[in-house]
PDB file of C-alpha atoms and ligand atoms in Angstrom:
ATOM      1  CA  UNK A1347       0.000   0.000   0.000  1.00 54.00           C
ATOM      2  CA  UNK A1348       1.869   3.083  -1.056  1.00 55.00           C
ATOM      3  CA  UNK A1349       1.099   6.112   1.422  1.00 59.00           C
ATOM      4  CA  UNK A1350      -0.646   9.173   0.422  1.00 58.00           C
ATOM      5  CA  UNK A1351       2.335  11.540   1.161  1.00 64.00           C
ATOM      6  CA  UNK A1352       3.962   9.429  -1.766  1.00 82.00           C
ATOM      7  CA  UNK A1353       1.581   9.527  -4.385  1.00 92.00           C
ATOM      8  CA  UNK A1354       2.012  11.115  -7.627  1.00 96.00           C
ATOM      9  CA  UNK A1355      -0.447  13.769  -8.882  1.00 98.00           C
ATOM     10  CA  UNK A1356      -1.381  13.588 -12.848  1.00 98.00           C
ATOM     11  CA  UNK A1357      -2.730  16.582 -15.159  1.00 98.00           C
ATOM     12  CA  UNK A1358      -5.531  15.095 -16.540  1.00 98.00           C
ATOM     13  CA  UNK A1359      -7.135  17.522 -19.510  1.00 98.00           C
ATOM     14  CA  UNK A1360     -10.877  17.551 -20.016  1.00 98.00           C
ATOM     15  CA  UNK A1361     -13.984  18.761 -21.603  1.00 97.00           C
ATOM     16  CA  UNK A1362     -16.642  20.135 -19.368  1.00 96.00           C
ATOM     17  CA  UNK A1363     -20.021  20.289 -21.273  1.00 94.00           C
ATOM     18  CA  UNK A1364     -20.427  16.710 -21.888  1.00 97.00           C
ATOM     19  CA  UNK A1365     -22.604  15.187 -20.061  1.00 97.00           C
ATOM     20  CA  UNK A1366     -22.796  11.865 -18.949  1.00 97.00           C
ATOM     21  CA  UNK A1367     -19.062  11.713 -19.786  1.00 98.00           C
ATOM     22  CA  UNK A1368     -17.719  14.949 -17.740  1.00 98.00           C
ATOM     23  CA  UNK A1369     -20.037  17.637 -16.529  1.00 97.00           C
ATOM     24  CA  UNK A1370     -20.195  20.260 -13.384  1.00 95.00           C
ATOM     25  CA  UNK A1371     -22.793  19.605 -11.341  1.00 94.00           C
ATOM     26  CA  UNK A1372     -25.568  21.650  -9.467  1.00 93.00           C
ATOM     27  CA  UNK A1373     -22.520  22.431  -6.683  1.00 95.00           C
ATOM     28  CA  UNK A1374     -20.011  23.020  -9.423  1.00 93.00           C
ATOM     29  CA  UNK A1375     -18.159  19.176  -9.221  1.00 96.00           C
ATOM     30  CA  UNK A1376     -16.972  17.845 -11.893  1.00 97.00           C
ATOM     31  CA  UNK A1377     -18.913  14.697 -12.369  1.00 97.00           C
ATOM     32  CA  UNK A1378     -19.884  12.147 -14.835  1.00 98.00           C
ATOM     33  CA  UNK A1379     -18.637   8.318 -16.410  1.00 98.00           C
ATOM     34  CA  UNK A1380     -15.231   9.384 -16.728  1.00 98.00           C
ATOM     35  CA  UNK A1381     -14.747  11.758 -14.036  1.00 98.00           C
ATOM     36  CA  UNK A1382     -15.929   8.638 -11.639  1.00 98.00           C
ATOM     37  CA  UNK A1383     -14.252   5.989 -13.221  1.00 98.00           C
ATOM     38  CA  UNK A1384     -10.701   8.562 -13.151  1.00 98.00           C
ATOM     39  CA  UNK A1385     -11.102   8.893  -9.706  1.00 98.00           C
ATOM     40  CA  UNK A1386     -12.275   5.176  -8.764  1.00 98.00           C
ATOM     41  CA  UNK A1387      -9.042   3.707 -10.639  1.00 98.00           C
ATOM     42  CA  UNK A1388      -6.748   6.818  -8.712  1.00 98.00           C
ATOM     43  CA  UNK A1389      -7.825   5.465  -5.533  1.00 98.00           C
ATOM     44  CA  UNK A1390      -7.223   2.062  -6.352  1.00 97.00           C
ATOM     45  CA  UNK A1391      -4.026   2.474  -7.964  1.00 98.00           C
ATOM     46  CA  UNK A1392      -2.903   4.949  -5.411  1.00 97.00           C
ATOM     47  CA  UNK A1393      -2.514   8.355  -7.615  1.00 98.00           C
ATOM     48  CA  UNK A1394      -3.759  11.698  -7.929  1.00 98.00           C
ATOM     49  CA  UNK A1395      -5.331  13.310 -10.235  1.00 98.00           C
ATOM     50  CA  UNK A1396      -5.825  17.414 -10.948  1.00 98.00           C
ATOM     51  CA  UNK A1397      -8.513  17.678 -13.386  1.00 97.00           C
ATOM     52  CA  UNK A1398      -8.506  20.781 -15.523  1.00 97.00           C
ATOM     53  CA  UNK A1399     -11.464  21.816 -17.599  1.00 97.00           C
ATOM     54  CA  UNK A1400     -10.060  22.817 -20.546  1.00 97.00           C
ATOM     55  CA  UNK A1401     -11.911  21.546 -23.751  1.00 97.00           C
ATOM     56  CA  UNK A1402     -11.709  18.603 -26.056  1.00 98.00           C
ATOM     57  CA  UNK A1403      -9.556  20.363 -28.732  1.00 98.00           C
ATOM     58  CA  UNK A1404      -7.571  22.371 -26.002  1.00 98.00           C
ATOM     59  CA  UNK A1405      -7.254  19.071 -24.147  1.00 98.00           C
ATOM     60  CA  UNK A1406      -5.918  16.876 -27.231  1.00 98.00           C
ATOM     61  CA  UNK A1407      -3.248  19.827 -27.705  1.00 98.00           C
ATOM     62  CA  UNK A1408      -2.024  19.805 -24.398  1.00 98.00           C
ATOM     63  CA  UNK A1409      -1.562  16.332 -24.259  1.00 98.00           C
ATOM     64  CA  UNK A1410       0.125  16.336 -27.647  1.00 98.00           C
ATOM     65  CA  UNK A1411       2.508  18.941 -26.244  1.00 97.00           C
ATOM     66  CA  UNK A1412       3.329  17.164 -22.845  1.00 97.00           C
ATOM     67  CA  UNK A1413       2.021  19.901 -20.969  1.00 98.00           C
ATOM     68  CA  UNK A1414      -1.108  17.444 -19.564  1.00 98.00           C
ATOM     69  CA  UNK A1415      -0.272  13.688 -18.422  1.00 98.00           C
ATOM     70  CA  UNK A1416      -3.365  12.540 -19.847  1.00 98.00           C
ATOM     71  CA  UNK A1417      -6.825  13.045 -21.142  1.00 98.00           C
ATOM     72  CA  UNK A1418     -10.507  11.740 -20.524  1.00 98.00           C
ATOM     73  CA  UNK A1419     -13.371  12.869 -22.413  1.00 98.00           C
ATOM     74  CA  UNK A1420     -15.507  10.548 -24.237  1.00 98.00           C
ATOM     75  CA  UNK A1421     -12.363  10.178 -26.852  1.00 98.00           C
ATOM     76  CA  UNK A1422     -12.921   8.038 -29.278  1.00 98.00           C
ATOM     77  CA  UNK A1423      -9.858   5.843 -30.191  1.00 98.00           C
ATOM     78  CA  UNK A1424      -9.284   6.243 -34.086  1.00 97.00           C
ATOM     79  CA  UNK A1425      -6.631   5.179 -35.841  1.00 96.00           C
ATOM     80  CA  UNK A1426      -5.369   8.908 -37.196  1.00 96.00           C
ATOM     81  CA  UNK A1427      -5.125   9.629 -32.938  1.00 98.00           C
ATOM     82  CA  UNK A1428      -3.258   6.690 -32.295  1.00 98.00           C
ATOM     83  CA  UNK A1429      -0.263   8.089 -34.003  1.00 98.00           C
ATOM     84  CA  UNK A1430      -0.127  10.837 -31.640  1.00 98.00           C
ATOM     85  CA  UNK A1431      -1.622   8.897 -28.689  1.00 98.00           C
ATOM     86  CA  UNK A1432      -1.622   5.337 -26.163  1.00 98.00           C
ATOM     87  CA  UNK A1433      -4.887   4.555 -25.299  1.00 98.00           C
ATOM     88  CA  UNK A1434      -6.108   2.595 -22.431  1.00 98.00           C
ATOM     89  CA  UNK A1435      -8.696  -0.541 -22.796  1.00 98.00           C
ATOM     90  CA  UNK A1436     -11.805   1.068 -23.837  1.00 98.00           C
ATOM     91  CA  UNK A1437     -14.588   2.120 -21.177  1.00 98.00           C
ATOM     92  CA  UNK A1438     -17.036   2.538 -23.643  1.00 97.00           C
ATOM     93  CA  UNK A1439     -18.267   3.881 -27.120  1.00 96.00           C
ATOM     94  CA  UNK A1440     -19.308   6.514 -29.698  1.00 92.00           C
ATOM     95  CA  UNK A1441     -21.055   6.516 -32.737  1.00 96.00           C
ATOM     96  CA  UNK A1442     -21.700  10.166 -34.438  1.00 98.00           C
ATOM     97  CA  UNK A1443     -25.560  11.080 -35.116  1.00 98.00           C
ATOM     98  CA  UNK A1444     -27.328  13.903 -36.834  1.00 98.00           C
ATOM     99  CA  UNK A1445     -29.189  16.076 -34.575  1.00 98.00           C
ATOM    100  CA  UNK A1446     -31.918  18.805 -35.681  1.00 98.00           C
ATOM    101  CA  UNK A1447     -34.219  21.628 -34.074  1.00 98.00           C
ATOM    102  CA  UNK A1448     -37.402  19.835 -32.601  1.00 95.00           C
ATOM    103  CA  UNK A1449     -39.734  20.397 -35.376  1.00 95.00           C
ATOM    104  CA  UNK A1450     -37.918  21.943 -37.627  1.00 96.00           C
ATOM    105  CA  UNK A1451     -39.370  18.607 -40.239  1.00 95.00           C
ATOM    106  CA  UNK A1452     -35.472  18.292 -41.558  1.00 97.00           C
ATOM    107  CA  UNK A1453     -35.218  14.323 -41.024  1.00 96.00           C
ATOM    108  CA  UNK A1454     -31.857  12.829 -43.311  1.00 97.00           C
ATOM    109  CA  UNK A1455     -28.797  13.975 -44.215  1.00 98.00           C
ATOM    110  CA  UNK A1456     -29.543  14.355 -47.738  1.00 97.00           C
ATOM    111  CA  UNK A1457     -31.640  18.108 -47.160  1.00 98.00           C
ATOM    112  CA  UNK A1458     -28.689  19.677 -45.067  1.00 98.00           C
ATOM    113  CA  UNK A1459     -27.881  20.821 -49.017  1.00 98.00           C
ATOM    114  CA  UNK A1460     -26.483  24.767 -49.117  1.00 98.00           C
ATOM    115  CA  UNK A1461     -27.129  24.683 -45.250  1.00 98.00           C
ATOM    116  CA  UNK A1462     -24.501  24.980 -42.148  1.00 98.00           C
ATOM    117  CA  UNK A1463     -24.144  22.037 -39.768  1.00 98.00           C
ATOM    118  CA  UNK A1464     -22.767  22.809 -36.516  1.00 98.00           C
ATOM    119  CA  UNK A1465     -19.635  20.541 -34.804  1.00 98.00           C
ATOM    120  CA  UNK A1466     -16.899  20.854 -32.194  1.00 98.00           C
ATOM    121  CA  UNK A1467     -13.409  21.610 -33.315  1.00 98.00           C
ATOM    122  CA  UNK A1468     -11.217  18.585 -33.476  1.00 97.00           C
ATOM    123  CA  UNK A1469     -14.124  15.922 -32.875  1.00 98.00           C
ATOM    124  CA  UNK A1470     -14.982  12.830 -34.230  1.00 97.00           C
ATOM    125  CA  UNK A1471     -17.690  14.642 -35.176  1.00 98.00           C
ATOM    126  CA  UNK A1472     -16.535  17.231 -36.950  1.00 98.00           C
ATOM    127  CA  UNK A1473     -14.565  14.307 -38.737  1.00 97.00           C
ATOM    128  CA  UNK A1474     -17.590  13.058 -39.859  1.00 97.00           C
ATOM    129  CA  UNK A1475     -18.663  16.255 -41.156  1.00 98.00           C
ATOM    130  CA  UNK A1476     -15.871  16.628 -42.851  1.00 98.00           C
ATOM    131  CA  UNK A1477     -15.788  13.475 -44.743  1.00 97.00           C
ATOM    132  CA  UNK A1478     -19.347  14.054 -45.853  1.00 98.00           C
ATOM    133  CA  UNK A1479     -20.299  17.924 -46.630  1.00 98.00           C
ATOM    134  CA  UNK A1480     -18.705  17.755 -50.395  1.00 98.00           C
ATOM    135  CA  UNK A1481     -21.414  14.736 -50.622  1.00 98.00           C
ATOM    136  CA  UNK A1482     -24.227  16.526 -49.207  1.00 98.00           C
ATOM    137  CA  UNK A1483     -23.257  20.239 -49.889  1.00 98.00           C
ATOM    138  CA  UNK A1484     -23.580  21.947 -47.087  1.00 98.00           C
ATOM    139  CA  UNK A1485     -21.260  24.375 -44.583  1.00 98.00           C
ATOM    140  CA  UNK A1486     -19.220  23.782 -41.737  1.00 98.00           C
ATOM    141  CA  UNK A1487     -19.440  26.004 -38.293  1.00 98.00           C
ATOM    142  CA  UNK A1488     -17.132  24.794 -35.502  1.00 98.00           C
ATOM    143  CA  UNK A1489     -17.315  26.028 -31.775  1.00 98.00           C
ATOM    144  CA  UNK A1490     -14.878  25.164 -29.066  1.00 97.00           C
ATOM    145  CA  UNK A1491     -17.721  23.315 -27.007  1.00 97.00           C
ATOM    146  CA  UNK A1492     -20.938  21.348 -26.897  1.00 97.00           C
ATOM    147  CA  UNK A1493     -23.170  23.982 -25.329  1.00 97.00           C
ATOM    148  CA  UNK A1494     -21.993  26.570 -28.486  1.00 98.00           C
ATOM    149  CA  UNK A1495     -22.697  23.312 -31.085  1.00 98.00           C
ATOM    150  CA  UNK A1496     -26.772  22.679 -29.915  1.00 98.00           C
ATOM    151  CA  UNK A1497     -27.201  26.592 -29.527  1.00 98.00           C
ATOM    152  CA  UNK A1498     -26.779  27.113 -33.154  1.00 98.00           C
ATOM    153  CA  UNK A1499     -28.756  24.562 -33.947  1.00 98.00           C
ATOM    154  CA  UNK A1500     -31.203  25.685 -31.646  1.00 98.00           C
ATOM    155  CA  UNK A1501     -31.142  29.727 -32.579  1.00 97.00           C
ATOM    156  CA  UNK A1502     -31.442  28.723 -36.131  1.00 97.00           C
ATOM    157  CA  UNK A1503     -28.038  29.123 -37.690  1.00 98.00           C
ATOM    158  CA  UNK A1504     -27.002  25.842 -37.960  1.00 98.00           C
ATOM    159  CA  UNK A1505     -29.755  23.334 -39.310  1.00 98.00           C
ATOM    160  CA  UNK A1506     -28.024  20.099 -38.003  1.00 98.00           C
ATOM    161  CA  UNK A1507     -25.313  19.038 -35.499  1.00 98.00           C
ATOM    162  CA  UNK A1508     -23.197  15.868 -35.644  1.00 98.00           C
ATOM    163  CA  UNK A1509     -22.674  14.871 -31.599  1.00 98.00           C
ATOM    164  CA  UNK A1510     -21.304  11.711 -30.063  1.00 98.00           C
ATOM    165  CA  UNK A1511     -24.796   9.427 -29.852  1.00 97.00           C
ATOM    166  CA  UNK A1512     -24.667   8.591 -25.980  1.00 96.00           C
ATOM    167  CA  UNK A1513     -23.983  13.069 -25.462  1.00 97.00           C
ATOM    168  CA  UNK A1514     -26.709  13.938 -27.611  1.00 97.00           C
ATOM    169  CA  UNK A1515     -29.295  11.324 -26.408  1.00 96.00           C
ATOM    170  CA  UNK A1516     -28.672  12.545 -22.857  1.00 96.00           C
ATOM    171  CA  UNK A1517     -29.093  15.864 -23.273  1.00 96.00           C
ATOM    172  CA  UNK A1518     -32.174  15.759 -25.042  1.00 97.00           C
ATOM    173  CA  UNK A1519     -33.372  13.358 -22.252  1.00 95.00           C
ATOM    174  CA  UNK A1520     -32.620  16.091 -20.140  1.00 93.00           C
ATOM    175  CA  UNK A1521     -34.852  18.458 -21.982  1.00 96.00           C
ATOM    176  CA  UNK A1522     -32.994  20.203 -24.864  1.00 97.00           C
ATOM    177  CA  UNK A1523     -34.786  20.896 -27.753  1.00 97.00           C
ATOM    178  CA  UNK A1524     -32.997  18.590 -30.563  1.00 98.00           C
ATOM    179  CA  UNK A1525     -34.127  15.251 -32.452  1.00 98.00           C
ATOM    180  CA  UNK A1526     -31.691  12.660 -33.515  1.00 98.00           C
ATOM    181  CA  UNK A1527     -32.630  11.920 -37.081  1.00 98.00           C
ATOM    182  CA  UNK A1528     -29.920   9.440 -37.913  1.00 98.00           C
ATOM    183  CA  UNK A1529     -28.695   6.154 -37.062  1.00 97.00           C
ATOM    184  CA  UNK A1530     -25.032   6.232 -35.301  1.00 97.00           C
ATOM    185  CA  UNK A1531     -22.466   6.369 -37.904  1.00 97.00           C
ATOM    186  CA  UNK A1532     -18.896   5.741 -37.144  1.00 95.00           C
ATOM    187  CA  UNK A1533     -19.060   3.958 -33.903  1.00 96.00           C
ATOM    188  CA  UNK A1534     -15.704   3.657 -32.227  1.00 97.00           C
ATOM    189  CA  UNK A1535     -14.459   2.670 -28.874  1.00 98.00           C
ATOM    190  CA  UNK A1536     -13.612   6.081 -25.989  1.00 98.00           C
ATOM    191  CA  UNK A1537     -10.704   5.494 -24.437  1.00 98.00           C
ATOM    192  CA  UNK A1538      -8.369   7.106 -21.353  1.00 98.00           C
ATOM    193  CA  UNK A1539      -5.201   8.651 -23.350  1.00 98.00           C
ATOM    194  CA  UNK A1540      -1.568   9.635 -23.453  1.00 98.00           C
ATOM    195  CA  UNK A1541       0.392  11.277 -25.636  1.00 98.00           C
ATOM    196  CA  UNK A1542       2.414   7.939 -27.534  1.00 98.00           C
ATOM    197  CA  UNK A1543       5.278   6.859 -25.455  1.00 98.00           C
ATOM    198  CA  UNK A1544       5.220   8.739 -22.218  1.00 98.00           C
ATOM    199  CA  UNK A1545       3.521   8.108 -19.422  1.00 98.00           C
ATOM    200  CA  UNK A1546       3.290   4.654 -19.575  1.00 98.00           C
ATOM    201  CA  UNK A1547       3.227   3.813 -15.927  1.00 98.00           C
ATOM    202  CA  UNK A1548       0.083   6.094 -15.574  1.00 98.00           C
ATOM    203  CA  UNK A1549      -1.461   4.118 -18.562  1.00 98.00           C
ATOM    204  CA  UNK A1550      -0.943   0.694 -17.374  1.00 98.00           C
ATOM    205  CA  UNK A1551      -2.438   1.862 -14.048  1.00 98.00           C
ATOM    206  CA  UNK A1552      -5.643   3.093 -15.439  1.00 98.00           C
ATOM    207  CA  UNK A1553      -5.719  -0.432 -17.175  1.00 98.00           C
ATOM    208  CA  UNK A1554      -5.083  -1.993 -13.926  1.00 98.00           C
ATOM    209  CA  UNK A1555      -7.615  -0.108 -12.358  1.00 98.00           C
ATOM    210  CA  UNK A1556     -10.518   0.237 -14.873  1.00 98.00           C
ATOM    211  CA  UNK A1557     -10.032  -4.111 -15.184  1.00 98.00           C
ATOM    212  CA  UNK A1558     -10.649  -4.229 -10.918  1.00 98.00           C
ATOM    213  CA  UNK A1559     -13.543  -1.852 -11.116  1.00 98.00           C
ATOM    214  CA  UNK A1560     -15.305  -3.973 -14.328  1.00 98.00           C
ATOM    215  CA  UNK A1561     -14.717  -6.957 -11.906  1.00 98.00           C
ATOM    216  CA  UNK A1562     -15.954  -5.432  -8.473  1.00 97.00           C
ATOM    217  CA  UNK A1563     -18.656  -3.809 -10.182  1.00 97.00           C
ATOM    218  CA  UNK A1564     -18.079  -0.599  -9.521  1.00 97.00           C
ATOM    219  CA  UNK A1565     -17.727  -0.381 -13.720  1.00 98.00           C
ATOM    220  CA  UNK A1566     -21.468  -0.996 -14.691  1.00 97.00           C
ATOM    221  CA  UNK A1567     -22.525   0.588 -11.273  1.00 97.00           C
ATOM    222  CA  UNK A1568     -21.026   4.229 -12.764  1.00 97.00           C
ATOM    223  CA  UNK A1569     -22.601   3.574 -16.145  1.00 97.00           C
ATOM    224  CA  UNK A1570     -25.674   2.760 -14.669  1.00 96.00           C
ATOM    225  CA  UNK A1571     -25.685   5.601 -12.308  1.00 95.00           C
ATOM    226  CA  UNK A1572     -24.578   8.023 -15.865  1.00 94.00           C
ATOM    227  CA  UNK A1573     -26.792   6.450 -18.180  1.00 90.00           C
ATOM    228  CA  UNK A1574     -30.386   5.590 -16.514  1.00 83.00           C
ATOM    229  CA  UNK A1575     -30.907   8.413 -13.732  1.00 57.00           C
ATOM    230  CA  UNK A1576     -31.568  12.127 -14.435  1.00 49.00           C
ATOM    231  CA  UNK A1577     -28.720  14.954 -14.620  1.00 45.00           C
TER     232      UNK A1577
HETATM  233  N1  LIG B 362     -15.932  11.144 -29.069  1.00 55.81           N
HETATM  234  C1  LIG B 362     -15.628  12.361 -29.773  1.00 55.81           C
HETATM  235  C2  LIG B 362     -14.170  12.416 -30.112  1.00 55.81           C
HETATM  236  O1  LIG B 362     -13.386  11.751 -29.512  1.00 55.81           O
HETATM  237  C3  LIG B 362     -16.049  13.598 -29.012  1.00 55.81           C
HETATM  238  C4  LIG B 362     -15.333  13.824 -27.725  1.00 55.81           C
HETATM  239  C5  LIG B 362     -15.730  15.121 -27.065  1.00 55.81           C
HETATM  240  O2  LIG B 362     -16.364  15.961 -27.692  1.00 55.81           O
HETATM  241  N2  LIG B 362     -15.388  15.299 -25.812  1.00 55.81           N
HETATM  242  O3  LIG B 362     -13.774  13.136 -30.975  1.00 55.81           O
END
């Protein structure tokens, strides 16, 4: 048992407005899947973590540059990141679907032609987008968070949003005005990460960790507890 004076503290970089993954909560606590399963697998392992709120795309550079240990934020593990990145065993997954304003009667992809469609910079979903608007014809506006993505949608600027299925289903469950009109495209698996090569000790802990809390489960207890009950 290693003793708390000894324990290493780890920047861990995340993205605030993305519920159930990492949100504040009504007294201003970071919360969520993978704020919970972060801190679970720290006090198993015997670390510390200082979570900093930065943004996904803030968040990927900072890791990228060494100046953040680590990030957690519903990241999907891709391929093109795993040049740049070590990911842990997955916790979960993403698939990308179209959202639109409650009634605004736009249902497919296919009538987002000489329209904008709103994402968040360096996403999966703005991947998507990107991989698809030459197809369908229609504009790209990026913000640096969730909350700025389903505003534009909402005040009318924006007739669509691509958002991680799990995000965008919760927050409509928790009253915003948007309709998923697609299936999920592009599912993938989210993942804890590192920039590739270093910290590599603080990887295979979270692997340690994550693998005791799927077997004690205190894994599908936090994914219940993020995924059936109310914000
Ligand atoms: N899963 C998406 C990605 O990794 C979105 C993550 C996020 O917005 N926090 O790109």
């Amino acid at each position: 048992q290693i003793q708390a004076a000894e324990q290493k503290t780890y920047t861990i970089d995340t993205d605030v407005t993305f519920p159930p993954f990492v949100y504040a909560n009504s007294e201003n606590k970071y919360v969520g899947i993978d704020i919970e399963l972060l801190k679970e697998i720290a006090k198993e392992e015997g670390f510390k973590v200082d979570i900093r709120p930065v943004g996904f795309n803030a968040a990927v550079q900072s890791v990228s540059s060494g100046q953040a240990d680590g990030m957690i934020a519903g990241m999907s593990i891709t391929e093109e990141r795993k040049q740049k990145f070590d990911f842990s065993d997955p916790y979960y997954s993403a698939g990308i679907v179209m959202a639109v304003k409650e009634g605004s009667g736009i249902k497919s992809l296919s009538e987002l032609k000489g329209k904008k469609v709103a994402v968040k910079t360096g996403t999966a979903g703005a991947d998507y987008a990107n991989s698809i608007k030459a197809k369908y014809g229609f504009e790209i506006v990026t913000f640096d968070d969730s909350d700025g993505v389903y505003n534009d949608v909402i005040n009318g600027n924006s007739a669509a949003c691509f958002e991680d299925s799990a995000v965008m289903y919760y927050a409509i469950k928790n009253g915003l005005n948007l309709k998923v009109v697609t299936k999920p495209a592009n599912t993938t698996e989210t993942g804890f990460a590192v920039k590739k090569g270093q910290n590599q000790e603080l990887l295979k802990m979270f692997n340690e960790g994550l693998a005791k809390l799927k077997a004690n489960g205190q894994y599908d207890k936090i994914i219940k507890k993020y995924t059936e009950g109310k914000a």
